[in-house]
mmCIF file of C-alpha atoms in Angstrom:
data_model
loop_
_atom_site.group_PDB
_atom_site.id
_atom_site.type_symbol
_atom_site.label_atom_id
_atom_site.label_comp_id
_atom_site.label_asym_id
_atom_site.label_seq_id
_atom_site.Cartn_x
_atom_site.Cartn_y
_atom_site.Cartn_z
ATOM 1 C CA UNK A 1 61.712 51.226 19.115
ATOM 2 C CA UNK A 2 63.806 54.008 17.625
ATOM 3 C CA UNK A 3 63.844 53.867 13.862
ATOM 4 C CA UNK A 4 66.125 56.366 12.188
ATOM 5 C CA UNK A 5 66.261 57.713 8.664
ATOM 6 C CA UNK A 6 69.412 58.874 6.959
ATOM 7 C CA UNK A 7 69.855 62.197 5.203
ATOM 8 C CA UNK A 8 68.908 62.706 1.616
ATOM 9 C CA UNK A 9 71.533 63.315 -1.050
ATOM 10 C CA UNK A 10 71.568 66.377 -3.278
ATOM 11 C CA UNK A 11 70.200 65.724 -6.734
ATOM 12 C CA UNK A 12 67.435 63.180 -6.484
ATOM 13 C CA UNK A 13 67.609 60.057 -8.596
ATOM 14 C CA UNK A 14 64.185 59.288 -10.051
ATOM 15 C CA UNK A 15 62.074 57.739 -7.367
ATOM 16 C CA UNK A 16 58.621 56.199 -7.880
ATOM 17 C CA UNK A 17 55.806 58.254 -6.339
ATOM 18 C CA UNK A 18 54.535 57.104 -3.001
ATOM 19 C CA UNK A 19 50.953 56.977 -4.125
ATOM 20 C CA UNK A 20 51.309 53.511 -5.613
ATOM 21 C CA UNK A 21 48.898 51.083 -3.999
ATOM 22 C CA UNK A 22 50.552 48.721 -1.575
ATOM 23 C CA UNK A 23 48.474 45.920 -3.018
ATOM 24 C CA UNK A 24 50.607 46.197 -6.133
ATOM 25 C CA UNK A 25 53.866 45.793 -4.259
ATOM 26 C CA UNK A 26 55.514 42.419 -4.279
ATOM 27 C CA UNK A 27 58.501 41.492 -2.187
ATOM 28 C CA UNK A 28 61.045 38.956 -3.417
ATOM 29 C CA UNK A 29 63.250 37.413 -0.761
ATOM 30 C CA UNK A 30 66.602 36.181 -2.014
ATOM 31 C CA UNK A 31 67.920 33.262 0.023
ATOM 32 C CA UNK A 32 71.344 32.096 -1.068
ATOM 33 C CA UNK A 33 71.942 28.781 0.670
ATOM 34 C CA UNK A 34 74.861 26.491 1.192
ATOM 35 C CA UNK A 35 74.421 23.511 3.499
ATOM 36 C CA UNK A 36 71.321 24.862 5.174
ATOM 37 C CA UNK A 37 69.353 21.647 5.190
ATOM 38 C CA UNK A 38 68.199 22.118 8.770
ATOM 39 C CA UNK A 39 67.630 25.836 8.761
ATOM 40 C CA UNK A 40 65.957 26.248 5.392
ATOM 41 C CA UNK A 41 62.521 24.839 6.332
ATOM 42 C CA UNK A 42 62.547 26.927 9.489
ATOM 43 C CA UNK A 43 63.446 30.188 7.806
ATOM 44 C CA UNK A 44 60.882 29.576 5.065
ATOM 45 C CA UNK A 45 58.207 28.806 7.670
ATOM 46 C CA UNK A 46 59.029 32.027 9.522
ATOM 47 C CA UNK A 47 58.979 34.024 6.294
ATOM 48 C CA UNK A 48 55.623 32.607 5.259
ATOM 49 C CA UNK A 49 54.262 33.333 8.733
ATOM 50 C CA UNK A 50 55.474 36.951 8.757
ATOM 51 C CA UNK A 51 54.232 37.698 5.272
ATOM 52 C CA UNK A 52 50.866 35.992 5.710
ATOM 53 C CA UNK A 53 50.188 37.665 9.029
ATOM 54 C CA UNK A 54 50.749 41.062 7.432
ATOM 55 C CA UNK A 55 48.981 40.208 4.161
ATOM 56 C CA UNK A 56 52.048 41.023 2.096
ATOM 57 C CA UNK A 57 52.509 39.729 -1.425
ATOM 58 C CA UNK A 58 55.786 37.816 -1.570
ATOM 59 C CA UNK A 59 57.942 35.178 -3.163
ATOM 60 C CA UNK A 60 60.975 33.393 -1.794
ATOM 61 C CA UNK A 61 63.793 32.633 -4.219
ATOM 62 C CA UNK A 62 66.104 29.910 -2.968
ATOM 63 C CA UNK A 63 69.499 29.975 -4.636
ATOM 64 C CA UNK A 64 71.284 26.844 -3.600
ATOM 65 C CA UNK A 65 74.893 26.471 -4.644
ATOM 66 C CA UNK A 66 74.967 22.715 -5.058
ATOM 67 C CA UNK A 67 74.902 21.925 -1.348
ATOM 68 C CA UNK A 68 76.083 18.391 -0.668
ATOM 69 C CA UNK A 69 73.892 17.996 2.404
ATOM 70 C CA UNK A 70 70.538 17.733 0.642
ATOM 71 C CA UNK A 71 69.409 21.362 0.936
ATOM 72 C CA UNK A 72 68.007 21.173 -2.546
ATOM 73 C CA UNK A 73 65.777 18.209 -1.717
ATOM 74 C CA UNK A 74 64.385 20.024 1.289
ATOM 75 C CA UNK A 75 63.768 23.087 -0.884
ATOM 76 C CA UNK A 76 61.805 20.945 -3.327
ATOM 77 C CA UNK A 77 59.622 19.669 -0.515
ATOM 78 C CA UNK A 78 58.981 23.230 0.622
ATOM 79 C CA UNK A 79 57.994 24.149 -2.901
ATOM 80 C CA UNK A 80 55.397 21.399 -2.836
ATOM 81 C CA UNK A 81 54.032 22.521 0.498
ATOM 82 C CA UNK A 82 53.831 26.243 -0.181
ATOM 83 C CA UNK A 83 53.415 26.328 -3.924
ATOM 84 C CA UNK A 84 55.767 27.184 -6.745
ATOM 85 C CA UNK A 85 54.376 30.698 -6.980
ATOM 86 C CA UNK A 86 55.679 31.380 -3.481
ATOM 87 C CA UNK A 87 58.818 29.241 -3.402
ATOM 88 C CA UNK A 88 61.057 29.557 -6.421
ATOM 89 C CA UNK A 89 63.991 27.205 -6.745
ATOM 90 C CA UNK A 90 66.827 28.651 -8.767
ATOM 91 C CA UNK A 91 69.844 26.552 -7.862
ATOM 92 C CA UNK A 92 73.367 26.688 -9.183
ATOM 93 C CA UNK A 93 75.925 24.002 -9.774
ATOM 94 C CA UNK A 94 78.553 25.045 -7.258
ATOM 95 C CA UNK A 95 79.479 27.623 -4.655
ATOM 96 C CA UNK A 96 79.886 30.819 -6.610
ATOM 97 C CA UNK A 97 79.650 33.680 -4.141
ATOM 98 C CA UNK A 98 77.098 36.118 -2.856
ATOM 99 C CA UNK A 99 77.212 38.850 -5.482
ATOM 100 C CA UNK A 100 76.536 36.462 -8.330
ATOM 101 C CA UNK A 101 73.847 34.748 -6.241
ATOM 102 C CA UNK A 102 72.043 38.066 -5.964
ATOM 103 C CA UNK A 103 72.398 38.716 -9.681
ATOM 104 C CA UNK A 104 71.068 35.257 -10.426
ATOM 105 C CA UNK A 105 68.193 35.718 -8.000
ATOM 106 C CA UNK A 106 67.180 39.150 -9.268
ATOM 107 C CA UNK A 107 66.863 37.808 -12.785
ATOM 108 C CA UNK A 108 64.043 35.574 -11.569
ATOM 109 C CA UNK A 109 62.442 38.011 -9.154
ATOM 110 C CA UNK A 110 58.988 39.218 -10.093
ATOM 111 C CA UNK A 111 58.650 41.573 -7.157
ATOM 112 C CA UNK A 112 59.412 45.283 -7.268
ATOM 113 C CA UNK A 113 61.272 45.085 -3.961
ATOM 114 C CA UNK A 114 64.006 42.663 -3.023
ATOM 115 C CA UNK A 115 64.924 41.549 0.471
ATOM 116 C CA UNK A 116 68.296 40.009 1.171
ATOM 117 C CA UNK A 117 68.982 38.125 4.343
ATOM 118 C CA UNK A 118 70.878 35.202 5.821
ATOM 119 C CA UNK A 119 69.300 31.777 5.696
ATOM 120 C CA UNK A 120 70.829 30.554 8.945
ATOM 121 C CA UNK A 121 68.207 32.049 11.281
ATOM 122 C CA UNK A 122 70.465 34.881 12.398
ATOM 123 C CA UNK A 123 68.001 37.274 10.771
ATOM 124 C CA UNK A 124 64.385 37.001 11.860
ATOM 125 C CA UNK A 125 61.689 37.574 9.216
ATOM 126 C CA UNK A 126 59.498 39.335 11.762
ATOM 127 C CA UNK A 127 61.462 42.498 10.987
ATOM 128 C CA UNK A 128 60.472 42.466 7.335
ATOM 129 C CA UNK A 129 57.058 44.133 7.863
ATOM 130 C CA UNK A 130 58.946 46.818 9.810
ATOM 131 C CA UNK A 131 61.348 47.270 6.918
ATOM 132 C CA UNK A 132 58.378 47.660 4.608
ATOM 133 C CA UNK A 133 56.686 50.126 6.922
ATOM 134 C CA UNK A 134 59.900 52.136 7.195
ATOM 135 C CA UNK A 135 60.380 52.122 3.451
ATOM 136 C CA UNK A 136 56.906 53.494 2.867
ATOM 137 C CA UNK A 137 57.300 56.052 5.620
ATOM 138 C CA UNK A 138 60.302 57.703 4.002
ATOM 139 C CA UNK A 139 60.009 56.424 0.429
ATOM 140 C CA UNK A 140 63.515 55.046 0.898
ATOM 141 C CA UNK A 141 65.453 53.289 -1.800
ATOM 142 C CA UNK A 142 67.077 51.031 0.754
ATOM 143 C CA UNK A 143 66.153 49.987 4.277
ATOM 144 C CA UNK A 144 68.986 48.472 6.255
ATOM 145 C CA UNK A 145 68.703 46.440 9.424
ATOM 146 C CA UNK A 146 71.059 47.765 12.079
ATOM 147 C CA UNK A 147 72.444 45.943 15.086
ATOM 148 C CA UNK A 148 74.049 49.056 16.484
ATOM 149 C CA UNK A 149 71.189 51.492 17.007
ATOM 150 C CA UNK A 150 67.956 51.700 18.942
ATOM 151 C CA UNK A 151 66.762 48.302 20.044
ATOM 152 C CA UNK A 152 69.143 46.538 17.725
ATOM 153 C CA UNK A 153 71.536 44.010 19.174
ATOM 154 C CA UNK A 154 73.204 40.655 18.987
ATOM 155 C CA UNK A 155 72.912 37.389 20.842
ATOM 156 C CA UNK A 156 75.799 34.983 21.182
ATOM 157 C CA UNK A 157 78.812 37.234 20.912
ATOM 158 C CA UNK A 158 81.514 37.203 23.551
ATOM 159 C CA UNK A 159 83.352 40.321 24.660
ATOM 160 C CA UNK A 160 86.148 39.918 22.142
ATOM 161 C CA UNK A 161 83.713 39.666 19.258
ATOM 162 C CA UNK A 162 81.793 42.691 20.432
ATOM 163 C CA UNK A 163 84.968 44.755 20.728
ATOM 164 C CA UNK A 164 86.086 43.782 17.243
ATOM 165 C CA UNK A 165 82.660 44.556 15.851
ATOM 166 C CA UNK A 166 82.286 47.930 17.517
ATOM 167 C CA UNK A 167 85.896 48.839 16.843
ATOM 168 C CA UNK A 168 85.587 47.997 13.172
ATOM 169 C CA UNK A 169 82.340 49.920 12.930
ATOM 170 C CA UNK A 170 83.909 52.937 14.626
ATOM 171 C CA UNK A 171 86.833 53.010 12.196
ATOM 172 C CA UNK A 172 84.423 52.578 9.294
ATOM 173 C CA UNK A 173 82.258 55.477 10.489
ATOM 174 C CA UNK A 174 85.287 57.739 10.890
ATOM 175 C CA UNK A 175 86.820 56.898 7.548
ATOM 176 C CA UNK A 176 83.787 56.555 5.351
ATOM 177 C CA UNK A 177 81.085 58.639 7.110
ATOM 178 C CA UNK A 178 78.537 56.431 5.384
ATOM 179 C CA UNK A 179 75.293 57.724 6.864
ATOM 180 C CA UNK A 180 74.292 54.254 8.005
ATOM 181 C CA UNK A 181 75.132 52.760 11.369
ATOM 182 C CA UNK A 182 75.585 49.112 10.354
ATOM 183 C CA UNK A 183 77.587 48.683 7.185
ATOM 184 C CA UNK A 184 78.431 45.006 7.341
ATOM 185 C CA UNK A 185 74.884 43.889 8.000
ATOM 186 C CA UNK A 186 73.218 41.835 5.296
ATOM 187 C CA UNK A 187 69.572 42.110 6.241
ATOM 188 C CA UNK A 188 68.217 44.730 3.859
ATOM 189 C CA UNK A 189 65.317 45.743 1.681
ATOM 190 C CA UNK A 190 66.091 47.275 -1.699
ATOM 191 C CA UNK A 191 64.046 48.556 -4.579
ATOM 192 C CA UNK A 192 64.770 46.002 -7.247
ATOM 193 C CA UNK A 193 66.279 48.455 -9.725
ATOM 194 C CA UNK A 194 68.436 49.966 -6.997
ATOM 195 C CA UNK A 195 69.867 46.565 -6.074
ATOM 196 C CA UNK A 196 70.535 45.819 -9.711
ATOM 197 C CA UNK A 197 72.361 49.079 -10.201
ATOM 198 C CA UNK A 198 74.450 48.666 -7.067
ATOM 199 C CA UNK A 199 75.520 45.096 -7.779
ATOM 200 C CA UNK A 200 76.763 46.216 -11.176
ATOM 201 C CA UNK A 201 78.982 48.761 -9.502
ATOM 202 C CA UNK A 202 80.341 46.711 -6.627
ATOM 203 C CA UNK A 203 83.587 44.828 -6.900
ATOM 204 C CA UNK A 204 84.376 43.535 -3.412
ATOM 205 C CA UNK A 205 83.577 40.276 -1.686
ATOM 206 C CA UNK A 206 82.354 39.120 1.706
ATOM 207 C CA UNK A 207 81.790 41.690 4.464
ATOM 208 C CA UNK A 208 83.228 44.431 2.295
ATOM 209 C CA UNK A 209 80.669 43.736 -0.445
ATOM 210 C CA UNK A 210 77.857 44.702 1.919
ATOM 211 C CA UNK A 211 79.777 47.809 2.946
ATOM 212 C CA UNK A 212 80.461 48.785 -0.617
ATOM 213 C CA UNK A 213 76.761 48.544 -1.478
ATOM 214 C CA UNK A 214 75.922 51.200 1.083
ATOM 215 C CA UNK A 215 78.842 53.427 0.127
ATOM 216 C CA UNK A 216 77.963 53.272 -3.568
ATOM 217 C CA UNK A 217 74.324 53.870 -2.715
ATOM 218 C CA UNK A 218 75.305 57.117 -1.024
ATOM 219 C CA UNK A 219 77.423 58.083 -4.019
ATOM 220 C CA UNK A 220 74.428 57.580 -6.277
ATOM 221 C CA UNK A 221 72.261 59.641 -3.919
ATOM 222 C CA UNK A 222 69.974 56.795 -2.960
ATOM 223 C CA UNK A 223 68.194 57.236 0.357
ATOM 224 C CA UNK A 224 68.738 54.807 3.190
ATOM 225 C CA UNK A 225 66.475 54.162 6.142
ATOM 226 C CA UNK A 226 67.340 52.027 9.153
ATOM 227 C CA UNK A 227 65.432 49.624 11.354
ATOM 228 C CA UNK A 228 66.944 48.107 14.505
ATOM 229 C CA UNK A 229 67.141 44.320 14.303
ATOM 230 C CA UNK A 230 68.312 41.529 16.538
ATOM 231 C CA UNK A 231 70.994 39.234 15.198
ATOM 232 C CA UNK A 232 71.087 35.758 16.702
ATOM 233 C CA UNK A 233 74.481 34.228 16.051
ATOM 234 C CA UNK A 234 73.931 30.486 16.312
ATOM 235 C CA UNK A 235 77.419 29.528 15.366
ATOM 236 C CA UNK A 236 79.047 31.298 18.254
ATOM 237 C CA UNK A 237 80.911 28.195 19.309
ATOM 238 C CA UNK A 238 83.191 28.342 16.291
ATOM 239 C CA UNK A 239 85.687 31.061 15.582
ATOM 240 C CA UNK A 240 83.926 32.662 12.677
ATOM 241 C CA UNK A 241 86.069 35.717 12.779
ATOM 242 C CA UNK A 242 89.654 34.712 12.141
ATOM 243 C CA UNK A 243 92.687 36.884 11.518
ATOM 244 C CA UNK A 244 92.244 36.408 7.788
ATOM 245 C CA UNK A 245 88.796 37.940 7.813
ATOM 246 C CA UNK A 246 89.955 40.911 9.842
ATOM 247 C CA UNK A 247 92.821 41.541 7.447
ATOM 248 C CA UNK A 248 90.621 41.334 4.383
ATOM 249 C CA UNK A 249 88.080 43.604 6.064
ATOM 250 C CA UNK A 250 90.760 46.234 6.712
ATOM 251 C CA UNK A 251 92.085 45.905 3.173
ATOM 252 C CA UNK A 252 88.601 46.347 1.806
ATOM 253 C CA UNK A 253 87.907 49.299 4.080
ATOM 254 C CA UNK A 254 91.091 51.083 3.018
ATOM 255 C CA UNK A 255 90.278 50.391 -0.621
ATOM 256 C CA UNK A 256 86.861 51.965 -0.216
ATOM 257 C CA UNK A 257 88.445 54.857 1.661
ATOM 258 C CA UNK A 258 90.867 55.490 -1.171
ATOM 259 C CA UNK A 259 88.511 54.941 -4.065
ATOM 260 C CA UNK A 260 85.151 56.439 -3.100
ATOM 261 C CA UNK B 1 86.047 64.205 -3.702
ATOM 262 C CA UNK B 2 87.398 60.930 -2.395
ATOM 263 C CA UNK B 3 87.341 60.369 1.347
ATOM 264 C CA UNK B 4 91.101 59.981 1.291
ATOM 265 C CA UNK B 5 91.465 63.292 -0.494
ATOM 266 C CA UNK B 6 89.195 64.993 2.024
ATOM 267 C CA UNK B 7 91.318 63.705 4.881
ATOM 268 C CA UNK B 8 94.559 64.748 3.218
ATOM 269 C CA UNK B 9 93.192 68.219 2.554
ATOM 270 C CA UNK B 10 91.891 68.613 6.082
ATOM 271 C CA UNK B 11 95.071 67.372 7.725
ATOM 272 C CA UNK B 12 97.197 69.378 5.325
ATOM 273 C CA UNK B 13 95.297 72.532 6.173
ATOM 274 C CA UNK B 14 95.620 72.002 9.906
ATOM 275 C CA UNK B 15 99.295 71.112 9.559
ATOM 276 C CA UNK B 16 100.170 74.167 7.534
ATOM 277 C CA UNK B 17 98.206 76.441 9.851
ATOM 278 C CA UNK B 18 100.058 75.016 12.840
ATOM 279 C CA UNK B 19 103.424 75.226 11.104
ATOM 280 C CA UNK B 20 102.774 78.795 10.016
ATOM 281 C CA UNK B 21 101.797 79.859 13.516
ATOM 282 C CA UNK B 22 104.627 78.132 15.343
ATOM 283 C CA UNK B 23 107.277 79.382 12.978
ATOM 284 C CA UNK B 24 105.980 82.914 13.082
ATOM 285 C CA UNK B 25 105.455 82.982 9.339
ATOM 286 C CA UNK B 26 102.283 84.995 9.670
ATOM 287 C CA UNK B 27 103.967 87.830 11.537
ATOM 288 C CA UNK B 28 101.486 87.616 14.384
ATOM 289 C CA UNK B 29 102.670 88.873 17.729
ATOM 290 C CA UNK B 30 101.420 85.916 19.734
ATOM 291 C CA UNK B 31 101.860 86.090 23.471
ATOM 292 C CA UNK B 32 104.298 83.624 24.982
ATOM 293 C CA UNK B 33 101.613 81.438 26.683
ATOM 294 C CA UNK B 34 99.929 81.044 23.284
ATOM 295 C CA UNK B 35 103.121 79.921 21.685
ATOM 296 C CA UNK B 36 103.801 77.542 24.537
ATOM 297 C CA UNK B 37 100.465 75.832 24.009
ATOM 298 C CA UNK B 38 100.660 75.803 20.242
ATOM 299 C CA UNK B 39 103.805 73.762 20.004
ATOM 300 C CA UNK B 40 102.576 70.528 21.634
ATOM 301 C CA UNK B 41 99.007 71.003 20.425
ATOM 302 C CA UNK B 42 99.068 68.388 17.617
ATOM 303 C CA UNK B 43 100.415 65.702 19.940
ATOM 304 C CA UNK B 44 97.822 66.606 22.532
ATOM 305 C CA UNK B 45 95.011 66.485 19.980
ATOM 306 C CA UNK B 46 96.219 63.130 18.705
ATOM 307 C CA UNK B 47 96.224 61.584 22.153
ATOM 308 C CA UNK B 48 92.826 63.130 22.889
ATOM 309 C CA UNK B 49 91.457 61.669 19.694
ATOM 310 C CA UNK B 50 92.781 58.264 20.723
ATOM 311 C CA UNK B 51 91.158 58.552 24.141
ATOM 312 C CA UNK B 52 87.911 59.669 22.559
ATOM 313 C CA UNK B 53 87.976 56.647 20.247
ATOM 314 C CA UNK B 54 88.631 54.305 23.164
ATOM 315 C CA UNK B 55 85.833 55.923 25.108
ATOM 316 C CA UNK B 56 83.335 55.606 22.287
ATOM 317 C CA UNK B 57 84.210 51.995 21.527
ATOM 318 C CA UNK B 58 84.219 51.087 25.212
ATOM 319 C CA UNK B 59 80.851 52.700 25.780
ATOM 320 C CA UNK B 60 79.270 51.097 22.740
ATOM 321 C CA UNK B 61 80.588 47.656 23.701
ATOM 322 C CA UNK B 62 79.227 48.109 27.209
ATOM 323 C CA UNK B 63 75.814 49.112 25.912
ATOM 324 C CA UNK B 64 75.708 46.484 23.181
ATOM 325 C CA UNK B 65 72.258 45.015 23.467
ATOM 326 C CA UNK B 66 72.167 41.271 24.199
ATOM 327 C CA UNK B 67 68.989 39.966 22.676
ATOM 328 C CA UNK B 68 67.919 37.389 25.206
ATOM 329 C CA UNK B 69 64.246 37.596 24.253
ATOM 330 C CA UNK B 70 65.043 37.089 20.608
ATOM 331 C CA UNK B 71 66.655 33.754 21.302
ATOM 332 C CA UNK B 72 63.816 32.501 23.478
ATOM 333 C CA UNK B 73 61.287 33.548 20.892
ATOM 334 C CA UNK B 74 63.282 31.929 18.113
ATOM 335 C CA UNK B 75 63.636 28.681 20.011
ATOM 336 C CA UNK B 76 59.917 28.368 20.657
ATOM 337 C CA UNK B 77 59.141 29.275 17.069
ATOM 338 C CA UNK B 78 61.540 26.614 15.838
ATOM 339 C CA UNK B 79 59.584 23.980 17.742
ATOM 340 C CA UNK B 80 56.332 25.333 16.378
ATOM 341 C CA UNK B 81 57.740 25.345 12.862
ATOM 342 C CA UNK B 82 59.034 21.803 13.087
ATOM 343 C CA UNK B 83 55.669 20.536 14.286
ATOM 344 C CA UNK B 84 53.766 22.419 11.628
ATOM 345 C CA UNK B 85 56.052 21.366 8.811
ATOM 346 C CA UNK B 86 55.957 17.717 9.823
ATOM 347 C CA UNK B 87 52.178 17.944 9.783
ATOM 348 C CA UNK B 88 52.431 19.261 6.245
ATOM 349 C CA UNK B 89 54.513 16.316 5.181
ATOM 350 C CA UNK B 90 58.050 17.602 5.369
ATOM 351 C CA UNK B 91 60.705 14.983 6.018
ATOM 352 C CA UNK B 92 63.474 16.636 7.973
#
């Protein structure tokens, strides 16, 4: 599997030395959920399995935005099964958006690394040990899962979706030259302080928020490593990518182009 | 420097170089074939860039990896997870 690192920036921002014992590292997974009653137990089970098999110290922070389908009740059951030191419930009253969910989650994270991912099983936790390995290998501030390089890929996309995705990525690479192959991906490992810093600086929403994080990270001379991942789109029956989303993506892209 | 600024600078530079050469502002005695080529060069480069873009996007769509194994693995793990969780007392 081809893992690629990105280039380093000029002046280095202070980076912790690599000699720190990996036994002291703790990984906090932020799981913002909305109506994930069915998927939540499965993703938690997979996370626990991946972490336990690799003897990694972890916690899973579930940030539920007042889901009406009973996600919270399921989360409470999971907390009982796996323990409240592993499963942290930090719900919110209503749907408030991803950026604020991350901020909320970080406040309660006791790990020194934070992993963000989707809770709908499109991201598989088995890649997390690879993220960790990659991070240690290059002492990266961020490790991003990429669908566009190496063994990375997608299941469940038709031709039209693939064209839009590759086309958008091409335009993004040309305009922003970001040094990362998958900007809209949301399966990433961050040093906690790096994530905190970046969220403070980011102003966009949705797909563009994820893009802006990487662009700002490059501005601040953070280093970014990449690991190929597989993305399993289980909602491929519905039209998840409407005209509206494309327009707002382009608007966001042009804004980043003109302001960074 | 902003990305936009970089682009404007780069394009501006190329544009002014081309304009200077085609209008003979630099007093260079360019041979006639050179001048012939220079005039349509920007249009040619633009179309080439478009073809290049199409080629790249087409190639990357064609080689977009379809993760069949990932789905199979996920599906079997889902069954395993459901069984294990039910054993542990989870009510789905």
